[in-house]
Short mmCIF file of N, CA and C in Angstrom, two decimals:
data_model
loop_
_atom_site.label_atom_id
_atom_site.label_comp_id
_atom_site.label_asym_id
_atom_site.label_seq_id
_atom_site.Cartn_x
_atom_site.Cartn_y
_atom_site.Cartn_z
N MET A 1 83.78 100.68 -18.70
CA MET A 1 84.19 99.43 -17.66
C MET A 1 86.08 99.88 -17.71
N GLN A 2 86.31 99.35 -16.66
CA GLN A 2 87.73 99.63 -16.94
C GLN A 2 88.14 97.36 -16.70
N THR A 3 88.81 97.62 -17.57
CA THR A 3 89.30 95.86 -17.75
C THR A 3 89.97 95.25 -16.67
N ALA A 4 89.80 94.52 -16.38
CA ALA A 4 89.73 93.76 -14.56
C ALA A 4 91.33 93.53 -15.14
N PRO A 5 91.86 93.11 -13.77
CA PRO A 5 93.72 92.87 -13.84
C PRO A 5 93.42 91.04 -13.86
N ARG A 6 94.70 90.40 -14.63
CA ARG A 6 94.45 88.88 -14.52
C ARG A 6 94.54 88.48 -13.42
N PRO A 7 93.64 87.48 -12.73
CA PRO A 7 93.41 86.96 -11.67
C PRO A 7 94.75 86.40 -11.32
N SER A 8 94.98 86.31 -10.06
CA SER A 8 96.45 85.55 -9.72
C SER A 8 96.13 84.17 -9.37
N GLU A 9 97.44 83.34 -9.46
CA GLU A 9 96.94 81.85 -9.19
C GLU A 9 96.52 81.38 -8.26
N LYS A 10 96.68 82.15 -6.97
CA LYS A 10 95.86 82.11 -5.30
C LYS A 10 94.40 82.19 -5.81
N ALA A 11 94.13 83.58 -6.20
CA ALA A 11 93.11 83.56 -7.09
C ALA A 11 92.19 82.90 -7.35
N LEU A 12 92.48 82.06 -8.61
CA LEU A 12 92.04 81.26 -9.48
C LEU A 12 92.13 79.74 -8.42
N ARG A 13 92.72 79.45 -7.79
CA ARG A 13 92.70 78.13 -6.98
C ARG A 13 91.04 78.51 -5.98
N LEU A 14 91.61 79.59 -5.39
CA LEU A 14 90.24 80.41 -4.68
C LEU A 14 89.11 80.06 -5.05
N HIS A 15 88.66 80.51 -6.32
CA HIS A 15 87.64 80.37 -7.65
C HIS A 15 87.33 78.74 -7.97
N ASN A 16 87.90 78.62 -7.75
CA ASN A 16 87.88 76.95 -8.33
C ASN A 16 87.31 76.43 -7.03
N ALA A 17 87.65 76.35 -6.04
CA ALA A 17 87.39 75.69 -4.85
C ALA A 17 86.26 76.19 -4.15
N LEU A 18 85.64 77.45 -4.84
CA LEU A 18 84.46 78.13 -4.67
C LEU A 18 83.02 77.49 -5.55
N CYS A 19 83.94 77.01 -6.86
CA CYS A 19 83.22 76.49 -8.11
C CYS A 19 82.84 75.08 -7.44
N ARG A 20 83.36 74.30 -7.02
CA ARG A 20 83.40 73.24 -6.43
C ARG A 20 82.08 72.90 -5.49
N ILE A 21 82.51 73.99 -4.55
CA ILE A 21 81.47 73.41 -3.27
C ILE A 21 80.16 74.27 -4.27
N CYS A 22 80.07 75.16 -4.73
CA CYS A 22 78.76 75.43 -5.47
C CYS A 22 78.06 74.56 -6.45
N PHE A 23 79.17 73.97 -6.75
CA PHE A 23 78.76 72.53 -7.97
C PHE A 23 77.78 71.66 -7.17
N GLN A 24 78.88 71.01 -6.30
CA GLN A 24 78.69 70.11 -5.54
C GLN A 24 77.00 69.76 -4.20
N THR A 25 76.96 71.54 -4.63
CA THR A 25 75.39 71.62 -3.36
C THR A 25 74.65 71.87 -4.17
N ALA A 26 75.16 72.37 -5.82
CA ALA A 26 73.94 72.72 -6.47
C ALA A 26 73.42 71.01 -7.08
N TYR A 27 74.18 69.89 -7.41
CA TYR A 27 74.20 69.05 -8.31
C TYR A 27 74.46 67.80 -7.59
N TYR A 28 74.76 68.13 -6.56
CA TYR A 28 75.28 66.65 -5.97
C TYR A 28 74.61 66.50 -4.23
N ARG A 29 73.10 66.17 -4.54
CA ARG A 29 72.63 66.62 -3.07
C ARG A 29 71.97 65.62 -3.04
N PRO A 30 72.72 65.06 -2.08
CA PRO A 30 72.47 63.48 -1.74
C PRO A 30 70.53 63.39 -1.06
N ASP A 31 70.28 64.21 -0.15
CA ASP A 31 69.00 64.11 0.23
C ASP A 31 68.20 64.56 -0.59
N ALA A 32 68.21 65.88 -1.71
CA ALA A 32 67.42 65.29 -2.66
C ALA A 32 67.15 64.41 -3.33
N GLU A 33 67.92 64.20 -3.88
CA GLU A 33 67.71 62.60 -4.38
C GLU A 33 67.21 61.72 -4.03
N SER A 34 67.33 61.82 -2.91
CA SER A 34 66.74 60.37 -1.76
C SER A 34 64.95 60.86 -1.29
N ASP A 35 64.83 62.34 -1.46
CA ASP A 35 63.68 62.47 -1.52
C ASP A 35 62.88 62.62 -2.57
N LYS A 36 63.18 62.34 -3.75
CA LYS A 36 62.73 61.86 -5.27
C LYS A 36 62.09 60.41 -4.79
N GLU A 37 63.57 59.55 -4.74
CA GLU A 37 63.31 58.60 -4.51
C GLU A 37 62.18 58.03 -3.35
N THR A 38 61.68 58.48 -2.29
CA THR A 38 60.86 58.33 -1.28
C THR A 38 59.42 58.93 -1.98
N GLU A 39 59.30 59.69 -2.54
CA GLU A 39 58.04 60.21 -3.06
C GLU A 39 57.34 58.80 -4.34
#
């Protein structure tokens, strides 16, 4: 296995943005919470 090159600041920023989006859709879904409340 090759050692991956150090990610640039730009790549890290993009990665963090994507992570935030993923976490928001996974953990902060208002529709999922409202569905639980109605049941």
